[in-house]
mmCIF file of C-alpha atoms and ligand atoms in Angstrom:
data_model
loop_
_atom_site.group_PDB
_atom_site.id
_atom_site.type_symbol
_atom_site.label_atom_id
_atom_site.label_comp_id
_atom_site.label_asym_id
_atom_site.label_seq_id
_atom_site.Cartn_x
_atom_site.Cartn_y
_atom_site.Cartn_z
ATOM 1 C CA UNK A 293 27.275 40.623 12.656
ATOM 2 C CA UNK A 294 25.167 37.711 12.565
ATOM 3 C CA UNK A 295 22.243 37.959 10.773
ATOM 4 C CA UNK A 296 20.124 34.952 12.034
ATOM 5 C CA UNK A 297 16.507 35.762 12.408
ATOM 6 C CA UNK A 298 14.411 32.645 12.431
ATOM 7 C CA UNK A 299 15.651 28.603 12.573
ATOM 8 C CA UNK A 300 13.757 25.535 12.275
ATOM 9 C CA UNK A 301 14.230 22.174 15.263
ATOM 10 C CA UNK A 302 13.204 19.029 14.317
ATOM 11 C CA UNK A 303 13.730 15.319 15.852
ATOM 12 C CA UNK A 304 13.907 12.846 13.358
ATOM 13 C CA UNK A 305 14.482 8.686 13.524
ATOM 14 C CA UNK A 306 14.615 6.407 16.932
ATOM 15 C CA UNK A 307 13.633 8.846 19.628
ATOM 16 C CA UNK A 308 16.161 9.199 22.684
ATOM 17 C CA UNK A 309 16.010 10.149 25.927
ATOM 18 C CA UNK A 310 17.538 13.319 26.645
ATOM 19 C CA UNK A 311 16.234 14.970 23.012
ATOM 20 C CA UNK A 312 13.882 16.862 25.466
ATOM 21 C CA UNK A 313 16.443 18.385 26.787
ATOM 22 C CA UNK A 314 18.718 19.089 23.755
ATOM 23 C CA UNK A 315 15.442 21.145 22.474
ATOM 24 C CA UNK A 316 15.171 22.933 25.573
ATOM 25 C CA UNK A 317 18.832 23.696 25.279
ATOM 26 C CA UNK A 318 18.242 24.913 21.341
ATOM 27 C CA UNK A 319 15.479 27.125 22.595
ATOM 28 C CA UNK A 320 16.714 28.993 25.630
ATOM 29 C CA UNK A 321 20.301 29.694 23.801
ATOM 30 C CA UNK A 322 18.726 30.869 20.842
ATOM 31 C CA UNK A 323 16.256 33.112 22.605
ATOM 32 C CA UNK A 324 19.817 34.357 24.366
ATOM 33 C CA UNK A 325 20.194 35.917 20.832
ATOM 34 C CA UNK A 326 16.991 37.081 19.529
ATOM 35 C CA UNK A 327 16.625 33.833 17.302
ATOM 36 C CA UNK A 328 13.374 32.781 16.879
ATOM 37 C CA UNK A 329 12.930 28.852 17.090
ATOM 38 C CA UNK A 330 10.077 27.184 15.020
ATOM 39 C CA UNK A 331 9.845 23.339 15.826
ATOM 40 C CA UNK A 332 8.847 21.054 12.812
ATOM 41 C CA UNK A 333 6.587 17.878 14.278
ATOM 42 C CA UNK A 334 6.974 14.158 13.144
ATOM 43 C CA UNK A 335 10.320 14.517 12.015
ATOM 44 C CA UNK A 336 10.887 15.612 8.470
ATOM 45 C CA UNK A 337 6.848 14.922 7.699
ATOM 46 C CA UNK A 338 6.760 18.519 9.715
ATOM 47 C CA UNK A 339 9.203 19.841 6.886
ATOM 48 C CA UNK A 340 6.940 18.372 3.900
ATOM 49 C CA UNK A 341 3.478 19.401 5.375
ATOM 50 C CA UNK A 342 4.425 22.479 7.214
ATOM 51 C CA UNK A 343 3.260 21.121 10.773
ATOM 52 C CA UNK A 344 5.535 23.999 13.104
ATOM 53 C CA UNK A 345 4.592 26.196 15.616
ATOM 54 C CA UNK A 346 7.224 28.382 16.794
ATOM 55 C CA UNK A 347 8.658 27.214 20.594
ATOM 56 C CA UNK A 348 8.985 29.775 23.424
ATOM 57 C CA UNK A 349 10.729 29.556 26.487
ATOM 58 C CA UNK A 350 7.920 28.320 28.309
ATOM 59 C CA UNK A 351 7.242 25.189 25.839
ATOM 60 C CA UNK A 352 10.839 24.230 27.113
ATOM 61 C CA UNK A 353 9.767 24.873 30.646
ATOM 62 C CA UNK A 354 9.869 21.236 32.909
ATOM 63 C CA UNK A 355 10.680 19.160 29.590
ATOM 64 C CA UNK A 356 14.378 18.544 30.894
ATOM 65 C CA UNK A 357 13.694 15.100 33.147
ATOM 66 C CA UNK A 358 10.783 13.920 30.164
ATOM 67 C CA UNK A 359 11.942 11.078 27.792
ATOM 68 C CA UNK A 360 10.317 10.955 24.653
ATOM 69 C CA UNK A 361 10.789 14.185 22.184
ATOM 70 C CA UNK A 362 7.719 17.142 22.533
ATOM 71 C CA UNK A 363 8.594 17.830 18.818
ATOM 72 C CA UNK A 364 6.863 14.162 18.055
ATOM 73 C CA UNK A 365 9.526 11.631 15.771
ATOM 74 C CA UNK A 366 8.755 9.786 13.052
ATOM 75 C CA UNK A 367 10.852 7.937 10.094
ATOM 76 C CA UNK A 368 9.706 10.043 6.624
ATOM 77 C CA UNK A 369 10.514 7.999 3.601
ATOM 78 C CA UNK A 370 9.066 10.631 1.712
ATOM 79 C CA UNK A 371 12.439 12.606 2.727
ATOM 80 C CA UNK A 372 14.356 10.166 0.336
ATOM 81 C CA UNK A 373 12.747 11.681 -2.559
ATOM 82 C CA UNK A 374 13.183 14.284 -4.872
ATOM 83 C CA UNK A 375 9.572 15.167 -4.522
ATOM 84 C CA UNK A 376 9.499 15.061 -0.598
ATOM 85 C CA UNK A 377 13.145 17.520 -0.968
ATOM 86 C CA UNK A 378 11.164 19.828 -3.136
ATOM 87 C CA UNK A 379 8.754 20.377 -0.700
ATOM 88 C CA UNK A 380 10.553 20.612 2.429
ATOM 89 C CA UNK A 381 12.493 23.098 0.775
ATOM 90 C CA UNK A 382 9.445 24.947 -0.124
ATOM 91 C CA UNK A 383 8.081 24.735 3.595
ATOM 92 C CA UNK A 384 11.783 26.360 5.100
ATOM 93 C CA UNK A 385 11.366 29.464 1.921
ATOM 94 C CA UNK A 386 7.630 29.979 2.697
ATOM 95 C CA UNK A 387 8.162 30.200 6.475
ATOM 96 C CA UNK A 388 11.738 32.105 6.097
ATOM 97 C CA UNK A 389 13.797 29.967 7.718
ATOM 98 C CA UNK A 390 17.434 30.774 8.125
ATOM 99 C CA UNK A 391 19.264 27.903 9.438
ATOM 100 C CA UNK A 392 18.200 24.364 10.590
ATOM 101 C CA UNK A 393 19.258 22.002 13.451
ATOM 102 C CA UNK A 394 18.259 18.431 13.489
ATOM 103 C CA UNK A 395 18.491 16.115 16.528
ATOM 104 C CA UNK A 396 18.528 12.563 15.371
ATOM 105 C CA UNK A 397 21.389 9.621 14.252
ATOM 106 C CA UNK A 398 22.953 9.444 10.928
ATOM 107 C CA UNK A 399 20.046 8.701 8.867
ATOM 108 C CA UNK A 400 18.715 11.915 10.113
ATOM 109 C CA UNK A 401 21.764 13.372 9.105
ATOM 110 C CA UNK A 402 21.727 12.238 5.262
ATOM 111 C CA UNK A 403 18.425 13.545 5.438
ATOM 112 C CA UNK A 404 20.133 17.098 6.090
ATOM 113 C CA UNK A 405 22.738 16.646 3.382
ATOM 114 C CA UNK A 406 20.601 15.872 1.239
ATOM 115 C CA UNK A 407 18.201 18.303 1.860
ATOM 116 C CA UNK A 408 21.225 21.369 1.709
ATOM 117 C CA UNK A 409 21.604 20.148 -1.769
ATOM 118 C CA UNK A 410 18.003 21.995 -2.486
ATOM 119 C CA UNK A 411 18.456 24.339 0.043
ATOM 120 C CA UNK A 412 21.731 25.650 0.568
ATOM 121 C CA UNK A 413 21.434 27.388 4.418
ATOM 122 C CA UNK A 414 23.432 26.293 7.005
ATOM 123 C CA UNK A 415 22.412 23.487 9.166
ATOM 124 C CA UNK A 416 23.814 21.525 12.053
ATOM 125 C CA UNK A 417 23.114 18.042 13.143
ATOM 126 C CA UNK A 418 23.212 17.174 17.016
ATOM 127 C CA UNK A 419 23.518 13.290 17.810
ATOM 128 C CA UNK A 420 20.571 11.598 19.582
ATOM 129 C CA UNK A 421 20.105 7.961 18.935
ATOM 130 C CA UNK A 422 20.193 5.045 21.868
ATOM 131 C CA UNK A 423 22.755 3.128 19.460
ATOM 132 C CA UNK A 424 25.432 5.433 20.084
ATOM 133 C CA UNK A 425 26.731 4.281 16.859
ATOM 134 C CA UNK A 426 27.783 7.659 15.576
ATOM 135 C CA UNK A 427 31.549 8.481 14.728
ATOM 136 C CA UNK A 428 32.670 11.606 16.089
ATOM 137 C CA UNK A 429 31.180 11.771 19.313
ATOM 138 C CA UNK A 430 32.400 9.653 22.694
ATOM 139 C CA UNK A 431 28.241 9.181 23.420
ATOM 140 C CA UNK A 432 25.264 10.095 21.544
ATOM 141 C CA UNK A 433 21.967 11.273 23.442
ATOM 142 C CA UNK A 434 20.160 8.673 24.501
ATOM 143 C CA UNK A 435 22.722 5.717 25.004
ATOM 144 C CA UNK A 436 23.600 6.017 28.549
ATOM 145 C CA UNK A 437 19.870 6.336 29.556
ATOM 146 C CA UNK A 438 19.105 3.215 27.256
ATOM 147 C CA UNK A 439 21.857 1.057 28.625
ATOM 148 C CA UNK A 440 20.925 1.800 32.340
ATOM 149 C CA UNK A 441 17.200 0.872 31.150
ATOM 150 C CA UNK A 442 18.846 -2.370 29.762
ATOM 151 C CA UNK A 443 20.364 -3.273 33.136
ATOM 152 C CA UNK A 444 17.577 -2.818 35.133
ATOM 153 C CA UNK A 445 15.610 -5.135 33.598
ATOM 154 C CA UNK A 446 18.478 -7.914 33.159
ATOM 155 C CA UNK A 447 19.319 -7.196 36.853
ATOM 156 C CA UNK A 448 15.609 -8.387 37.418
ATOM 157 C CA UNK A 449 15.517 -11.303 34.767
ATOM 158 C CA UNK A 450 18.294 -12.284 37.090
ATOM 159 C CA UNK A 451 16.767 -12.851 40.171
ATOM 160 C CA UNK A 452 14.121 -15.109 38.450
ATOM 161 C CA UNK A 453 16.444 -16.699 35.939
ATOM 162 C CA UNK A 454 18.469 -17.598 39.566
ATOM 163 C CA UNK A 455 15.197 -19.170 40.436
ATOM 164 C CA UNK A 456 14.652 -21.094 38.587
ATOM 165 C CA UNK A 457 18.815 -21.693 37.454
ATOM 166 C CA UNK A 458 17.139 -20.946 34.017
ATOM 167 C CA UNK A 459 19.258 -20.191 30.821
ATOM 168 C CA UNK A 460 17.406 -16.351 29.328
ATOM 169 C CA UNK A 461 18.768 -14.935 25.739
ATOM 170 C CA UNK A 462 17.985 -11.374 26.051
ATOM 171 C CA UNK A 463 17.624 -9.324 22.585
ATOM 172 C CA UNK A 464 19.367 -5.858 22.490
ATOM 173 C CA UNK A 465 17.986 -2.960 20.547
ATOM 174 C CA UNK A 466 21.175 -0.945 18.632
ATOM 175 C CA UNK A 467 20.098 -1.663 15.146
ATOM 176 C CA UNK A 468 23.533 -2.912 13.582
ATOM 177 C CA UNK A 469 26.166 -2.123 16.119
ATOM 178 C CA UNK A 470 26.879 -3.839 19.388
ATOM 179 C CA UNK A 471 27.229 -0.669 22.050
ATOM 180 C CA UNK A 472 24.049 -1.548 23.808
ATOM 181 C CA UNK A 473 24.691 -5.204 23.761
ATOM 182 C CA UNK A 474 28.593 -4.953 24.706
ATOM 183 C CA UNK A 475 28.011 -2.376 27.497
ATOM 184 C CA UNK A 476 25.283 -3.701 28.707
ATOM 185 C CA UNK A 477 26.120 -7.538 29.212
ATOM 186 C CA UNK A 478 29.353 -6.648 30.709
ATOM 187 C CA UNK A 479 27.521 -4.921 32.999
ATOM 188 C CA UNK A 480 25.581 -7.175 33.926
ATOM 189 C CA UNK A 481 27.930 -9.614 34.272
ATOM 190 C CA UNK A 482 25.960 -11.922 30.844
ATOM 191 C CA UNK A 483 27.917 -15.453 30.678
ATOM 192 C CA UNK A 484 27.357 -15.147 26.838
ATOM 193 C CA UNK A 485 27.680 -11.637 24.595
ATOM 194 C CA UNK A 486 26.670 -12.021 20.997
ATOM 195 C CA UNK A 487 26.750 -9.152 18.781
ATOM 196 C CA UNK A 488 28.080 -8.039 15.597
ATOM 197 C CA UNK A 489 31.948 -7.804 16.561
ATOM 198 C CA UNK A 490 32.555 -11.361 18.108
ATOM 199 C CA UNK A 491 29.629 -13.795 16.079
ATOM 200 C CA UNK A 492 30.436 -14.551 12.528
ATOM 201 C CA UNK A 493 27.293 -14.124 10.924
ATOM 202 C CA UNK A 494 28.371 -16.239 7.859
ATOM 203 C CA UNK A 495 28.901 -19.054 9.857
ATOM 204 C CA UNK A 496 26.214 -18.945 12.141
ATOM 205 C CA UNK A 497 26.252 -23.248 12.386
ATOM 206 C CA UNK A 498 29.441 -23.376 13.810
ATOM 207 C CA UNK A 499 28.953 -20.307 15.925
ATOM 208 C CA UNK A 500 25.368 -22.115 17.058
ATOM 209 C CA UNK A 501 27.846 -25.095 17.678
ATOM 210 C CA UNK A 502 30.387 -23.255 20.066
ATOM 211 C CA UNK A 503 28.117 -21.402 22.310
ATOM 212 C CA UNK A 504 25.845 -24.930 22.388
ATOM 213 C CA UNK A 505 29.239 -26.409 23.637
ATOM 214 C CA UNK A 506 29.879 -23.248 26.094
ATOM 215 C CA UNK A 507 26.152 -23.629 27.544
ATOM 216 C CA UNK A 508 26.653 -26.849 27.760
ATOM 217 C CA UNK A 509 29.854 -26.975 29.798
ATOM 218 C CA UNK A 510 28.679 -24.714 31.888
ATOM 219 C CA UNK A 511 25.675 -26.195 32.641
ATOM 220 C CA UNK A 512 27.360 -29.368 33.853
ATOM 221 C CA UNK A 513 29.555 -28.066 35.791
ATOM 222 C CA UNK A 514 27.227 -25.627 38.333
ATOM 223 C CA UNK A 515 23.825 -25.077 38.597
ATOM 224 C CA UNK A 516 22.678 -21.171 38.690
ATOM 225 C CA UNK A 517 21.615 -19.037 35.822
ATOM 226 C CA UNK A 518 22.989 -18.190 32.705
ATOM 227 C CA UNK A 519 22.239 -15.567 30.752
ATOM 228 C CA UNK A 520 22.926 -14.958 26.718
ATOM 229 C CA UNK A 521 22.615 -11.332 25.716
ATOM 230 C CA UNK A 522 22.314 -10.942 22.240
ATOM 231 C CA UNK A 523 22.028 -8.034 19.393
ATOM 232 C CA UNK A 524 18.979 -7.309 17.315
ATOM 233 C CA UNK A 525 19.782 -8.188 13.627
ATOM 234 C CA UNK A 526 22.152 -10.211 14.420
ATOM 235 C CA UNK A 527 20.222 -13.344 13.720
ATOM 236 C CA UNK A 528 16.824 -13.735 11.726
ATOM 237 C CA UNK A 529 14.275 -13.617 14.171
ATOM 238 C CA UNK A 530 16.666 -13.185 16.726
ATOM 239 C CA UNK A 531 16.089 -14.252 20.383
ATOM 240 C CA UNK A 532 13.612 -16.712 19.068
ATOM 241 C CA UNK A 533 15.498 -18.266 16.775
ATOM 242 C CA UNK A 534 18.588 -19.024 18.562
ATOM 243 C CA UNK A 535 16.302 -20.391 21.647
ATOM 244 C CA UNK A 536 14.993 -22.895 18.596
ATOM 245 C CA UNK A 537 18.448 -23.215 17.285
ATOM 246 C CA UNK A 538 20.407 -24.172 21.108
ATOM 247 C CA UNK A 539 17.244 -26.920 21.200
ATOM 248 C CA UNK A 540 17.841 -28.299 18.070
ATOM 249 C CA UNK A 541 21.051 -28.531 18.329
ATOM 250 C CA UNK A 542 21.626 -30.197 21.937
ATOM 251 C CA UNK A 543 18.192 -29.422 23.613
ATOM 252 C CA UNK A 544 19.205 -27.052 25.538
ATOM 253 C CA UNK A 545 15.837 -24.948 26.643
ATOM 254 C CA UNK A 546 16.225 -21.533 26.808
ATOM 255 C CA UNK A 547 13.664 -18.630 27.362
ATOM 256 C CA UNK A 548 14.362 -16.002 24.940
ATOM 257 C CA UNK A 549 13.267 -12.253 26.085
ATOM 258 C CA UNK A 550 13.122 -9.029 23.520
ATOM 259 C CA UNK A 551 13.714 -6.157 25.620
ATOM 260 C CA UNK A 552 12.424 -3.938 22.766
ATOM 261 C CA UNK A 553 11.042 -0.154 23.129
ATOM 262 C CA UNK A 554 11.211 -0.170 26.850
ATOM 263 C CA UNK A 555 15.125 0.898 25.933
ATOM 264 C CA UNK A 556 13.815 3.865 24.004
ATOM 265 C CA UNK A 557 11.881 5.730 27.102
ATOM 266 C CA UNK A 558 12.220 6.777 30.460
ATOM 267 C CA UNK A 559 13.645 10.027 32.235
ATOM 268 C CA UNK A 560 17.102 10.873 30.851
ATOM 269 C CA UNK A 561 20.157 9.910 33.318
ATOM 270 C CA UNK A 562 22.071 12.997 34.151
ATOM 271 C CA UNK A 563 24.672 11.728 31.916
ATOM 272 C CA UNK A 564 22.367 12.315 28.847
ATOM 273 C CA UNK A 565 20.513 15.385 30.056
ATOM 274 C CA UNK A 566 24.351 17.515 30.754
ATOM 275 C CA UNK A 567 25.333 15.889 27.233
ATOM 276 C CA UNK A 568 22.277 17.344 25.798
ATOM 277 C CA UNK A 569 22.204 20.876 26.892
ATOM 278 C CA UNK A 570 26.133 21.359 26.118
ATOM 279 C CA UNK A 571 25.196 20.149 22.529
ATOM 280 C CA UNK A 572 22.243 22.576 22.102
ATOM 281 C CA UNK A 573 23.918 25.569 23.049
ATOM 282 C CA UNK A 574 27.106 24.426 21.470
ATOM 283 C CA UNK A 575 24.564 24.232 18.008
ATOM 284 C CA UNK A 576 23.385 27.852 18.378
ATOM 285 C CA UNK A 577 26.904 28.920 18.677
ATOM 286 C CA UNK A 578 28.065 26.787 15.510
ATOM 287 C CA UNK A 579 25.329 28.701 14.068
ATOM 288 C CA UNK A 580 26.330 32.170 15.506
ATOM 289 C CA UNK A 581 29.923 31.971 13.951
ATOM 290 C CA UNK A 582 28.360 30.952 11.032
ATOM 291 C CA UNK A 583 29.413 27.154 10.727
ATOM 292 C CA UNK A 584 27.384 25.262 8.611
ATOM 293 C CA UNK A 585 27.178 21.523 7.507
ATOM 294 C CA UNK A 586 28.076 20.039 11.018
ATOM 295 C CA UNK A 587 27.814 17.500 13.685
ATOM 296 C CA UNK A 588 28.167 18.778 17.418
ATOM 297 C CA UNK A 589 29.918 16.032 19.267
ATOM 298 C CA UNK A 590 31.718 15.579 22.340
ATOM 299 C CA UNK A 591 35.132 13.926 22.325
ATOM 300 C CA UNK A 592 37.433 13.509 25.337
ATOM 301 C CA UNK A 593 35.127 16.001 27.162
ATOM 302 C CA UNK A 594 35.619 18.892 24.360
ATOM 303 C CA UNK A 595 32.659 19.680 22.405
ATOM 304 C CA UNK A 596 33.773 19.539 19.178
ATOM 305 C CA UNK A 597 32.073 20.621 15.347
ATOM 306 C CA UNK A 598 32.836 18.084 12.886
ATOM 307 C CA UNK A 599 31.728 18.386 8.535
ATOM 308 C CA UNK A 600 28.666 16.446 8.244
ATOM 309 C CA UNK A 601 30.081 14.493 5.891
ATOM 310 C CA UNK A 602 32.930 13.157 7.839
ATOM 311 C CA UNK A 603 30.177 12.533 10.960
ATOM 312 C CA UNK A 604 28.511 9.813 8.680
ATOM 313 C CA UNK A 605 31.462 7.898 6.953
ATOM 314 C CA UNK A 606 31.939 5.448 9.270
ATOM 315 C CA UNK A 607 30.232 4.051 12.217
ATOM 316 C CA UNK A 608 31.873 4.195 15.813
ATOM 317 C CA UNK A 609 33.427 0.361 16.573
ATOM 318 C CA UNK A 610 32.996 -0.766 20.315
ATOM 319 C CA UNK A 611 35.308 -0.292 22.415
ATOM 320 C CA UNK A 612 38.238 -2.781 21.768
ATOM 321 C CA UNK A 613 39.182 -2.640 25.631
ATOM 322 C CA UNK A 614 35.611 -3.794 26.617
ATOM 323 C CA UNK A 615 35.154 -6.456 23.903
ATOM 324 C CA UNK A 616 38.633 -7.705 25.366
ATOM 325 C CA UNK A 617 37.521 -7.765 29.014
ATOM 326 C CA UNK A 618 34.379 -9.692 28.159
ATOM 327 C CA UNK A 619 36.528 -12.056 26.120
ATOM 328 C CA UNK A 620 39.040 -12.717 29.409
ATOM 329 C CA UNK A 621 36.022 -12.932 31.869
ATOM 330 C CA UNK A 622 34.626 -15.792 29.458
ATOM 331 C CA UNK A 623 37.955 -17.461 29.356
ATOM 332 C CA UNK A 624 38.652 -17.166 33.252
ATOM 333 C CA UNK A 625 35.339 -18.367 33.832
ATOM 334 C CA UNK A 626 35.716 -21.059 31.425
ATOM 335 C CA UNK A 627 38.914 -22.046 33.147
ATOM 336 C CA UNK A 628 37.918 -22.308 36.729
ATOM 337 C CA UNK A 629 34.858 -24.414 35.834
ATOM 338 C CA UNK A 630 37.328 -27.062 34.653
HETATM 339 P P1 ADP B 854 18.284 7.735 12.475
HETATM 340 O O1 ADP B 854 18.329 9.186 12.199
HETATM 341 O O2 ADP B 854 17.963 7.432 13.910
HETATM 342 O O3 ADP B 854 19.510 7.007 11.967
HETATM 343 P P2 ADP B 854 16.735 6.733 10.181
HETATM 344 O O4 ADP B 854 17.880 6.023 9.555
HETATM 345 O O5 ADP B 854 15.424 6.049 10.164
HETATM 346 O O6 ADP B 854 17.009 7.108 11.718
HETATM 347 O O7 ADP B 854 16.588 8.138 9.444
HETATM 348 C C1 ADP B 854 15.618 9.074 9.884
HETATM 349 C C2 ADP B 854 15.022 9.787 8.701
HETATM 350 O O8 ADP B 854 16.025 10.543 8.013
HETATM 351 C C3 ADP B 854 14.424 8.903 7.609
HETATM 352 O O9 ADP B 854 13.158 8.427 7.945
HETATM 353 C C4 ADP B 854 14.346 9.892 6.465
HETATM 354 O O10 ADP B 854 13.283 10.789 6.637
HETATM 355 C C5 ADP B 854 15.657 10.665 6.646
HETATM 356 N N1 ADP B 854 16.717 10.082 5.791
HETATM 357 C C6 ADP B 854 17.482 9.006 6.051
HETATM 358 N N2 ADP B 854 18.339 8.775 5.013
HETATM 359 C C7 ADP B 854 18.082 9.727 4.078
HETATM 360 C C8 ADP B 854 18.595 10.033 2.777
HETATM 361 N N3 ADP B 854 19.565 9.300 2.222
HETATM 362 N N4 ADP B 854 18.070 11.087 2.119
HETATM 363 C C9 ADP B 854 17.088 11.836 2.644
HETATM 364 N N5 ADP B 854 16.566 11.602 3.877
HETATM 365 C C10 ADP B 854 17.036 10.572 4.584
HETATM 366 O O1 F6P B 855 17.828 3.705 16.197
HETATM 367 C C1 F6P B 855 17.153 3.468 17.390
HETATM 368 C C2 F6P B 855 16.407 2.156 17.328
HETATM 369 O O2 F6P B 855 15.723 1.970 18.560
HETATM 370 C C3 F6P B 855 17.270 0.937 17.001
HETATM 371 O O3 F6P B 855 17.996 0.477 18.107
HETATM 372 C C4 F6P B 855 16.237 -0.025 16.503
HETATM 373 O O4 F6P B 855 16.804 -0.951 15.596
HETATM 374 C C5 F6P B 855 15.247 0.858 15.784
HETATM 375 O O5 F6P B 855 15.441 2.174 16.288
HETATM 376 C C6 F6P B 855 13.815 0.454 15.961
HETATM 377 O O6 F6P B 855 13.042 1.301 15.192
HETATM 378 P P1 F6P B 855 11.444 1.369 15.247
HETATM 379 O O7 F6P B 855 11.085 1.991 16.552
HETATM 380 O O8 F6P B 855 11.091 2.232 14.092
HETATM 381 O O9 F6P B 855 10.995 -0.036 15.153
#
């Protein structure tokens, strides 16, 4: 008999469309049970100052199609320190918290390992990040909204890049892993995709060099657009720079364009909404046959639970296949421009 009485939610790190509906999820399950669910705001600040209310079934009520999180995110820094443990742990004695469940990426989840050190309860991670960077999982919450936000917009800087046969670089959010910039300049068929997997950043001259030659090739050969999508990080002031750089180095003009924080919002795509409810009730019942320490994921269509530990170790690569087809389009292309 499971003895679950009370258990804290929290969102924590990049919000991602479709966490809405991952807490809904949490909630209506655990009310299935008699658990009661008390939400923590801002992320783990909400564990350190005690900011919870406890969430009913009508706070989840027409919160399924919102983007956004109604539990508030925030990074805590404060989380990282002995101190900042201390008192979270205090906050989850004081209000008698069983269990936790934390909706966030893998920094969110060292957050729960480390805070399980202190206070040894069981808790269970569920993946929501954009940068779908998490091992474990096929898709993390968020990603298939964000990279159907991503084309969108390209599909418009398109049309006037056509125009105008103008050359756009396009920065990618996905922190330091190239989903969102693979998947997404595929997809919208980008002459150029630069990310972490395919640009050396060690030798960025000679890569500067190749794609200068590339552009320039192109250019010669048929007017039109051309577009360059490129991953945040990847250089030092990214979509900027490398506009600079391609002028510098054969004055090539380029207008560089930072999608930014539009990728974060917007109504989940069904994709990310069914993702998130399987993953919240599939966290209650982790809970209710008393797992503990776990990611929820979703591999080959199974959810699966997965140690926490083993979630974190390494990051997911892209997908070799779609790296490869990009590479053969840019080849093919390059070939019947000669
Ligand atoms: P994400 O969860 O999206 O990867 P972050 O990496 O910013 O986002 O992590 C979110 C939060 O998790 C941090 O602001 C911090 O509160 C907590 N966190 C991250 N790493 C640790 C850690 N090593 N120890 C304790 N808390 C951590
Ligand atoms: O992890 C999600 C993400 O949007 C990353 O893609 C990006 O690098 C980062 O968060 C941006 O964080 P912030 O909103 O704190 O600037």
């Amino acid at each position: 008999m499971n003895k679950l009485k009370r258990i804290g939610l929290l969102t924590s790190g990049g919000d991602a469309p479709g966490m809405n509906a991952a807490i809904r999820a949490v909630v209506l399950a655990a009310h299935h049970f008699d658990i009661e669910v008390i939400g923590f705001f801002h992320g783990y600040n909400g564990l350190i100052n005690d900011k919870s209310r406890p969430l009913t079934i009508s706070d989840v009520s027409g919160i399924i199609h919102r983007g956004g999180t109604i539990l508030k995110s925030a990074r805590c820094p404060e989380m990282k320190t002995t101190n900042g443990l201390i008192q979270a742990t205090t906050t989850l004695l004081k209000d008698k918290i069983d269990a936790l469940i934390v909706i966030g990426g893998d920094g969110s989840f060292n957050g729960l390992l480390a805070l399980n050190k202190h206070w040894p309860n069981p808790v269970i991670g569920i993946p929501g990040t954009i940068d779908n960077d998490l091992d474990n999982t096929d898709f993390t919450i968020g990603f298939s909204t964000a990279i159907n936000t991503a084309i969108e917009a390209i599909d418009k800087i398109r049309d006037t890049a056509d125009a105008f046969d103008r050359i756009f670089i396009v920065e990618l959010m996905g922190r330091h892993s190239g989903h969102i910039t693979f998947n997404v300049g595929v997809a919208c068929a980008a002459e150029q995709v630069l990310s972490f997997e395919n640009f050396d950043q060690n030798n960025i001259t000679d890569e500067i060099s190749k794609l200068s030659q590339a552009v320039q090739q192109a250019k010669t050969q048929h007017h039109g657009s051309y577009i360059i999508v490129m991953a945040e990080n990847l250089l030092p002031n990214g979509a900027n720079e490398l506009a600079i750089k391609l002028k510098e180095e054969s004055k090539i003009d380029c207008t560089p364009c930072t999608l930014g924080h539009i990728q974060r919002g917007g109504s989940p795509v069904a994709k990310d909404r069914t993702l998130a409810t399987k993953m919240g009730v599939a966290a209650i019942q982790a809970l209710m046959s008393e797992k503990t320490l776990s990611m929820i994921g979703e591999k080959d269509n199974k959810i699966v639970e997965i140690p926490l530990t083993d979630a974190i170790q390494h990051k997911k690569g892209v997908s070799e296949s779609l790296i490869a087809a990009q590479e053969n389009i840019l080849a093919l292309t390059a070939q019947s421009q000669c």
